[in-house]
Coordinates of C-alpha atoms in Angstrom, one line a residue:
X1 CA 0.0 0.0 0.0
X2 CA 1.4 3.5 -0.9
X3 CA 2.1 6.2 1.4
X4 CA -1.0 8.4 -0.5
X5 CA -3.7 5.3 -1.1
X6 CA -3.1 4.8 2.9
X7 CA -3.4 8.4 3.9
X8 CA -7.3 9.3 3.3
X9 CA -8.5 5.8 4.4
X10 CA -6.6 6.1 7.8
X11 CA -7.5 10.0 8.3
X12 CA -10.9 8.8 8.0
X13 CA -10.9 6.2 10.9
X14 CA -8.1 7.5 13.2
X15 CA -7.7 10.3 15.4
X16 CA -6.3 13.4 13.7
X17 CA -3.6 13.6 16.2
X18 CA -1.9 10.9 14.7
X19 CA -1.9 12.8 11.4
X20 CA 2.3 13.4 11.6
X21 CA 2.6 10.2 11.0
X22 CA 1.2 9.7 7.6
X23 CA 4.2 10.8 6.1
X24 CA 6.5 8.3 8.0
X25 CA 3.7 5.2 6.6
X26 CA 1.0 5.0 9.2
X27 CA -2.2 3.2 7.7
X28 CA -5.2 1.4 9.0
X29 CA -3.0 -1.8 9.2
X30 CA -0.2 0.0 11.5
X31 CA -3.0 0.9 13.8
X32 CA -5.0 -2.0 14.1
X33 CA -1.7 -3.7 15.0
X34 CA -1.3 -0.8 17.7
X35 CA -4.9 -1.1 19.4
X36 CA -3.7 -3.1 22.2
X37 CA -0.7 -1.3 22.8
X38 CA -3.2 2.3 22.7
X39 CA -5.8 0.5 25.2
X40 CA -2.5 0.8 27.7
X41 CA -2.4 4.4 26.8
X42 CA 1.3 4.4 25.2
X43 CA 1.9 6.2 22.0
X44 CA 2.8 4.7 18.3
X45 CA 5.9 6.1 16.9
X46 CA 8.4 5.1 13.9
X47 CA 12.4 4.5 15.1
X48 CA 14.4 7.1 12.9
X49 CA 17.6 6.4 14.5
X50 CA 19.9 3.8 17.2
X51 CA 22.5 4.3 19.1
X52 CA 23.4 2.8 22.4
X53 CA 20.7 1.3 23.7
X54 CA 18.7 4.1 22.4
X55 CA 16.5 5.1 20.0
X56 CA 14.9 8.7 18.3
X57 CA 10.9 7.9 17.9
X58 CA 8.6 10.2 15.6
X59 CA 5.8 10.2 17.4
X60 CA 2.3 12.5 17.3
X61 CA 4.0 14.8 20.1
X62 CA 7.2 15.0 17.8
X63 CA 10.6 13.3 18.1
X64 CA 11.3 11.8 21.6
X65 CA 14.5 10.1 23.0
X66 CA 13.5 6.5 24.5
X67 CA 15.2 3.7 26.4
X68 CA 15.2 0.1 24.5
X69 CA 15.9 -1.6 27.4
X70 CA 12.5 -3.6 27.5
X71 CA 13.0 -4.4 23.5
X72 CA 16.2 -6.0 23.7
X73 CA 16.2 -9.4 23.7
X74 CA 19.3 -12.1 23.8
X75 CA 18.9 -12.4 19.5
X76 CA 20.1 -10.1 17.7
X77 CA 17.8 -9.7 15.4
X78 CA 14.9 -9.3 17.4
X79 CA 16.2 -5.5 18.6
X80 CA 14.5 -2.7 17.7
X81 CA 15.9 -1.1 14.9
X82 CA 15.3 1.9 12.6
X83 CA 11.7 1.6 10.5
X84 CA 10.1 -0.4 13.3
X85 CA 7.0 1.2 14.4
X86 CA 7.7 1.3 18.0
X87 CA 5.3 1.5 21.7
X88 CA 6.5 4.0 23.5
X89 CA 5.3 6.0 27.1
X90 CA 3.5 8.9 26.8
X91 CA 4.7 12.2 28.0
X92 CA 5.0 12.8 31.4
X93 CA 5.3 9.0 32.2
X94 CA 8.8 8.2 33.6
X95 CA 12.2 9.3 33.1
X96 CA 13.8 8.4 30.6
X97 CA 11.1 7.2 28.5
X98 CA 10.8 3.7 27.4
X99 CA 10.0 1.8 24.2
X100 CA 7.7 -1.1 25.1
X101 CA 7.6 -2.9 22.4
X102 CA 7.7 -2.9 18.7
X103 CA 5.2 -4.0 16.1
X104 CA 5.9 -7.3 14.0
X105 CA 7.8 -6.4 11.1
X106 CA 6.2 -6.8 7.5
X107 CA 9.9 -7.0 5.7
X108 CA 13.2 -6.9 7.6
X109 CA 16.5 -6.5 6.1
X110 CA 19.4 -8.6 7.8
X111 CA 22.6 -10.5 6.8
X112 CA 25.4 -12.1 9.0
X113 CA 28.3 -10.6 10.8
X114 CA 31.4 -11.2 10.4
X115 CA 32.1 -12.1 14.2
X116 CA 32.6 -16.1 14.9
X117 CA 29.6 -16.2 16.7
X118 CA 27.6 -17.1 13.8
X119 CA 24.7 -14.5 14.6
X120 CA 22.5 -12.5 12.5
X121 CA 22.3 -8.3 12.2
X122 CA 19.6 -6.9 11.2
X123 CA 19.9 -3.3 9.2
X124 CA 16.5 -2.2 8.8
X125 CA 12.8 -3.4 9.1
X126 CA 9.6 -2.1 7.2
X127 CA 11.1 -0.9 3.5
X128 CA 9.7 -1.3 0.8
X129 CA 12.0 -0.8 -1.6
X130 CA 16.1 -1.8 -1.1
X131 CA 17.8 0.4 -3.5
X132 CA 21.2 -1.0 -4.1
X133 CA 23.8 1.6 -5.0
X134 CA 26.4 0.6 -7.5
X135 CA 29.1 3.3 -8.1
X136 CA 30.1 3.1 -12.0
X137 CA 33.2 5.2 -10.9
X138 CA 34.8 1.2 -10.0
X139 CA 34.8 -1.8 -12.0
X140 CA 31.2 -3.7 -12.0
X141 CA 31.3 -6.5 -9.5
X142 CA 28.6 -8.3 -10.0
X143 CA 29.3 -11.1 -7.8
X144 CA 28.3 -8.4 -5.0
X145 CA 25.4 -7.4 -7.1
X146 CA 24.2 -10.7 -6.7
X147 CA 25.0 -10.6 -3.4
X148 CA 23.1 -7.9 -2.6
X149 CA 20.5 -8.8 -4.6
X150 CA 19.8 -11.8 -2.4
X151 CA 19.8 -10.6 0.7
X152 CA 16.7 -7.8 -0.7
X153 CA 15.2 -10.4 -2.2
X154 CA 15.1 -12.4 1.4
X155 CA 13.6 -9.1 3.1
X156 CA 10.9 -9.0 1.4
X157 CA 11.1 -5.6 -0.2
X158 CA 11.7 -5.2 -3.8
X159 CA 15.0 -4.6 -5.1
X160 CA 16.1 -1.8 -7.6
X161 CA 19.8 -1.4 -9.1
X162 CA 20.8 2.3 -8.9
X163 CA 23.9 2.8 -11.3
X164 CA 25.6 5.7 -9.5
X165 CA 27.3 8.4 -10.9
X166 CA 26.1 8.0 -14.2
X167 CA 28.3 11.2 -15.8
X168 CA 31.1 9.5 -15.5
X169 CA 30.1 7.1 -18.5
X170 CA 29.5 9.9 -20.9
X171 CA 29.3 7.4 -24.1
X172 CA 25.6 6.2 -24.2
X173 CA 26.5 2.8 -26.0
X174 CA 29.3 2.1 -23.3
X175 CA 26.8 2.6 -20.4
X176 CA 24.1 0.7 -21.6
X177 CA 26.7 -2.2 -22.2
X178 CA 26.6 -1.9 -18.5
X179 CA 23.1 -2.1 -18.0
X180 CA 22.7 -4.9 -20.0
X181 CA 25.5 -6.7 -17.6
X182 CA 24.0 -5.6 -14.2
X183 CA 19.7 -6.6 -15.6
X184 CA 21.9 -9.9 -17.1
X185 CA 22.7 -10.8 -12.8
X186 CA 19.6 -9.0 -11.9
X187 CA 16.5 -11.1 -13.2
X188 CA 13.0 -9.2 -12.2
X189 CA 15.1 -6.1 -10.8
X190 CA 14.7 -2.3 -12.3
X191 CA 18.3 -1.5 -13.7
X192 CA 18.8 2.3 -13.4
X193 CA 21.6 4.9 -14.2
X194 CA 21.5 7.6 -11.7
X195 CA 23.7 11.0 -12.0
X196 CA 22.9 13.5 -9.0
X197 CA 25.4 15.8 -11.2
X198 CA 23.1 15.9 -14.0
X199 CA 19.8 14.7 -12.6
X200 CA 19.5 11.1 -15.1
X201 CA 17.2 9.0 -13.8
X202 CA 16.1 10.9 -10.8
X203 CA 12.8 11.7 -12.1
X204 CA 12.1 7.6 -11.7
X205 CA 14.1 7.5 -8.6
X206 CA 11.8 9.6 -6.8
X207 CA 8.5 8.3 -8.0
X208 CA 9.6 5.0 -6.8
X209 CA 10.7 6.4 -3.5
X210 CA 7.2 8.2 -2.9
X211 CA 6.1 4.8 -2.8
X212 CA 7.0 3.7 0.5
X213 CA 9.5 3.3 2.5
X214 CA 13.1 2.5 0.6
X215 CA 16.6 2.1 2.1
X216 CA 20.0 2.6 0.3
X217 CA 22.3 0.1 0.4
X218 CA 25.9 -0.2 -0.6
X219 CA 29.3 -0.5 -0.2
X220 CA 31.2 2.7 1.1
X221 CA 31.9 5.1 -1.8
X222 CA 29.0 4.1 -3.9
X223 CA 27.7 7.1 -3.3
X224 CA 24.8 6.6 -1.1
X225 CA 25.0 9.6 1.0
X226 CA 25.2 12.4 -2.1
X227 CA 22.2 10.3 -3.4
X228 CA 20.7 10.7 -0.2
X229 CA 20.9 14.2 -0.2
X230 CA 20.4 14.8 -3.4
X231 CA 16.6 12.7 -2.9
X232 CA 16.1 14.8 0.1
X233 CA 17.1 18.5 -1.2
X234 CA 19.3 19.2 1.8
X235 CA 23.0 18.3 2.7
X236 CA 21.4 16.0 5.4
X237 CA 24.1 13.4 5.6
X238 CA 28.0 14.4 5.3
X239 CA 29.7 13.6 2.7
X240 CA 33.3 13.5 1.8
X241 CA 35.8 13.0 -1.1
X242 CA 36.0 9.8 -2.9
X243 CA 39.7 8.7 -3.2
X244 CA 40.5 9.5 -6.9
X245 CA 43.0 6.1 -7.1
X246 CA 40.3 3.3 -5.5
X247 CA 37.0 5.2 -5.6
X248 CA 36.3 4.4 -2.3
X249 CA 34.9 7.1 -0.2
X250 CA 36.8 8.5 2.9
X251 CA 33.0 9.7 4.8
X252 CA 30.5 7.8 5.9
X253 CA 27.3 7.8 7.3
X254 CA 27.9 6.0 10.8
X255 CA 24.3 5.7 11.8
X256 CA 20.9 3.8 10.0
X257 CA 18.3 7.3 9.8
X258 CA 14.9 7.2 8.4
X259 CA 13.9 11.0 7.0
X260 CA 11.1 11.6 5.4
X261 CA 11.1 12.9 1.4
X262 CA 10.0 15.9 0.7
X263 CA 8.1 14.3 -2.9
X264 CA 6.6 11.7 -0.3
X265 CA 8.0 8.2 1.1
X266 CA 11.2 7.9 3.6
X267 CA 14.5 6.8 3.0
X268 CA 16.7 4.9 5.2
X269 CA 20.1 5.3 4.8
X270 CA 22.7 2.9 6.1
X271 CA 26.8 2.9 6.9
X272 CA 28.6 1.6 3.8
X273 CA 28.7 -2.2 4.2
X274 CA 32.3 -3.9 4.0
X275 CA 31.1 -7.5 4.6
X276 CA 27.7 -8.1 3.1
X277 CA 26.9 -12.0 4.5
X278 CA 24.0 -13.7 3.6
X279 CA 21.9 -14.4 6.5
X280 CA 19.3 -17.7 5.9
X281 CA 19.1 -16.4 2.2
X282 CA 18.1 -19.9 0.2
X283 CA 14.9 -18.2 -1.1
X284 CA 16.7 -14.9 -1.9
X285 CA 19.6 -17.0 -3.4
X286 CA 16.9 -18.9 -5.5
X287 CA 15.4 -15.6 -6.2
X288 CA 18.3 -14.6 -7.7
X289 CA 19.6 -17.4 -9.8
X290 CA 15.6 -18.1 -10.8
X291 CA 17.1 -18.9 -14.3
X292 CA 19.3 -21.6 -13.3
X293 CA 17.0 -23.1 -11.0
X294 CA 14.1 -23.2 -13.7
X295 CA 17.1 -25.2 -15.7
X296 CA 17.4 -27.3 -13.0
X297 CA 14.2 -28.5 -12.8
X298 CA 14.6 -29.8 -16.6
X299 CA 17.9 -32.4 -15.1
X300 CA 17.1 -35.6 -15.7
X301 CA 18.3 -36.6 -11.9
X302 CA 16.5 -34.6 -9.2
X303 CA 19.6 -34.3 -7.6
X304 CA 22.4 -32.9 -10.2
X305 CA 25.2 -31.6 -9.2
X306 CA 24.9 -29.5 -12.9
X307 CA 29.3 -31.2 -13.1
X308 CA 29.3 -34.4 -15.6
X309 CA 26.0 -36.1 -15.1
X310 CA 23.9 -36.9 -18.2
X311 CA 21.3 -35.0 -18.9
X312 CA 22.2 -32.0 -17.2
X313 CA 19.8 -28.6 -18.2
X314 CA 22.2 -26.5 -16.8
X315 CA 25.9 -27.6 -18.3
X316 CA 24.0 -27.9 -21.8
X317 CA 22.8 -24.5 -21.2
X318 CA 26.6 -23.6 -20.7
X319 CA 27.7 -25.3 -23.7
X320 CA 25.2 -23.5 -25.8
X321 CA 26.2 -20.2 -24.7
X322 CA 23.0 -19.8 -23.1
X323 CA 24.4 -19.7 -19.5
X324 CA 27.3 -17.8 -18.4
X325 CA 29.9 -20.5 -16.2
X326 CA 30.6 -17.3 -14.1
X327 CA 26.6 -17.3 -13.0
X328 CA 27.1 -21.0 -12.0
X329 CA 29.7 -20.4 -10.0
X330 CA 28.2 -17.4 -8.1
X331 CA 25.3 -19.8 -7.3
X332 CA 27.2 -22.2 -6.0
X333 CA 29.5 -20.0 -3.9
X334 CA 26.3 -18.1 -2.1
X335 CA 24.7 -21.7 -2.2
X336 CA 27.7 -23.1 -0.1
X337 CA 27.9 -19.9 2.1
X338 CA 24.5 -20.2 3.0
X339 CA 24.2 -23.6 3.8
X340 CA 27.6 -23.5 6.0
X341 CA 25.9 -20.3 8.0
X342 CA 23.0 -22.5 8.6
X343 CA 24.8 -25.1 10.0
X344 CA 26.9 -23.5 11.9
X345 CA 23.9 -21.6 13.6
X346 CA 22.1 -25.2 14.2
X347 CA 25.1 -26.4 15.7
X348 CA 25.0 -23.3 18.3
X349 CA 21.9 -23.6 19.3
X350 CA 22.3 -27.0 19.8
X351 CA 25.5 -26.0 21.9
X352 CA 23.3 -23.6 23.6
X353 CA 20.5 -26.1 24.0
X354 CA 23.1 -28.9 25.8
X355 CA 24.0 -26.1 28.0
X356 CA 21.1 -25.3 29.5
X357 CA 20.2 -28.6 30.0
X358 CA 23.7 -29.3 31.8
X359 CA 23.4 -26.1 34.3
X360 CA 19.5 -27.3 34.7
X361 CA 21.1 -31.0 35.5
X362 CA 23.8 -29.1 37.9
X363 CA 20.5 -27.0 39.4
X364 CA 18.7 -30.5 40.3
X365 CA 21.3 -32.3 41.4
X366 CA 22.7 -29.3 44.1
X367 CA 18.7 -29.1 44.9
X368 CA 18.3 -32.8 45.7
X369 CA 21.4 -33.0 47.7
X370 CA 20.2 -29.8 49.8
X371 CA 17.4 -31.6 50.4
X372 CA 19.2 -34.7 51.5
X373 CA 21.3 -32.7 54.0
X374 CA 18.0 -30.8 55.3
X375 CA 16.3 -34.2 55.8
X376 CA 19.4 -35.9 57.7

């Protein structure tokens, strides 16, 4: 549901107080989620920014500063985060004030960190749209695409490909040719050249934006924060040179904000990501690669490896020309990545699991003998 198509059926069967909120993407769903939370007289409220245990709430009495202390759970990626739609106290009620709760997420952005703890992070929660920023000042990897791609895809928002910094590619054949490469690893996905110098493609960058809510993603230097600002009409996020030898940028934005668009729609924009794991991303992964797997389904063993076996859709489609051997690979090596994150978290939690179950053995034991020494 858009921002607009929500805004006259909620004004019509909600109090006109919460009125600010419209812009941020209050609707009739939002608030019908919310009635319990309002029947204990707290306030709904969209997270525009974390930071130590923390977090900046737009609420109908404006932004207020609450304590997340009662939404932090032991899994990381239950924790509030920017874009939830948050319960928080009313004014007047306690000092600091306190975010209750948060609503359940329609879409939720997350990948893996890099620690060894095998544990998920999640970036951002309730977009729409995941705008993944590609700088064409660099060399196309489109292994990352791909990357990125999947993860999006696994959110639940829709994806777009921003080509950033467009004017650098003056020759209109040349940057087509590089369209064509990014829509080749990007099946289903909007492929668009973006120039905040000379405006390309912002016309259809904002019109999607209005839309919802959409957050820029990328890898530092891709050019996210001049995009940002550029979207918003204000120098709301610093921005610094981009190393002329690398084209890696030297700012960055530090912090996920949520800030509302001045042609409609909110943007969330996040710190340039230097590992981008995949986090439970088979479906995403599938997403991606939905032309080799619709190959696959044409093997004549259910389980081919697509490597020597006979009747294999996918090497023919190789041979032919009809596949790229660099797509296969990609496939496999998020494939593999994927399925050792998964095991690795089953194995902790079965860690974790065993030791409970030994400290609740230790508890029963230390309880029975207390009881044996009470009784003699």
């Amino acid at each position: 549901m858009s921002l607009r198509s929500s805004s006259s059926s909620f004004s019509s069967s909600s109090s006109s107080s919460f009125a600010s909120l419209i812009a941020y993407g209050w609707d009739d769903a939002w608030a019908a989620e919310f009635a319990p939370y309002a029947a204990q007289g707290l306030l709904p409220g969209r997270v525009v920014r974390v930071d130590r245990g923390q977090c900046d709430v737009l609420t109908p009495e404006g932004i207020v500063r609450a304590d997340t202390t009662f939404v932090t759970p032991h899994d990381p990626l239950r924790v509030i985060c920017t874009g939830d739609w948050a319960a928080v106290d009313p004014e007047g009620v306690g000092d600091p004030r306190y975010a209750r709760a948060y609503l359940p997420r329609r879409t939720a952005f997350a990948r893996s960190t890099s620690s060894k703890r095998s544990e998920g992070q999640i970036l951002a929660a309730n977009v729409d749209h995941a705008i993944i920023t590609v700088s064409l000042a660099v060399e196309l990897d489109l292994g990352r695409i791909e990357r990125f791609l999947a993860l999006a895809w696994e959110s639940g928002a829709q994806p777009l490909v921003v080509l950033s910094k467009a004017d650098l590619v003056p020759d209109v054949v040349g940057l087509s040719y590089l369209v064509e490469d990014v829509e080749t690893v990007a099946p289903g996905v909007q492929v668009l050249p973006v120039s905040s110098h000379t405006g390309e493609g912002l016309d259809v960058l904002r019109a999607i934006a209005a839309g919802g809510t959409s957050v820029l993603l990328g890898v530092s230097g891709a050019g996210k924060s001049t995009l940002a600002n550029t979207l918003l009409g204000t120098d709301a996020m610093d921005v610094q040179a981009t190393r002329d030898m690398d084209g890696k940028g030297r700012h960055t934005t530090t912090t996920r904000n949520l800030l509302a668009l001045p042609g409609g729609g909110v943007l969330i924009d996040t710190p340039g990501l230097r590992g981008v794991g995949l986090w439970d991303a088979e479906a995403g992964v599938g997403q991606v690669f939905a032309e080799i797997e619709d190959l696959a389904a044409r093997c004549r063993f259910h389980d081919c490896a697509h490597e020597s076996e006979p009747g294999c859709a996918v090497t023919e489609a190789i041979s032919e020309g009809a596949l790229p051997e660099r797509r296969l690979e990609s496939y496999r090596k998020l494939l593999r990545e994927n399925q050792r994150l998964v095991a690795k978290t089953d194995a902790r939690l079965r860690a974790e699991i065993l030791k409970d179950w030994k400290r609740k053995g230790a508890a029963g034991r230390a309880a029975l003998q207390a009881k044996r020494g009470h009784l003699h």
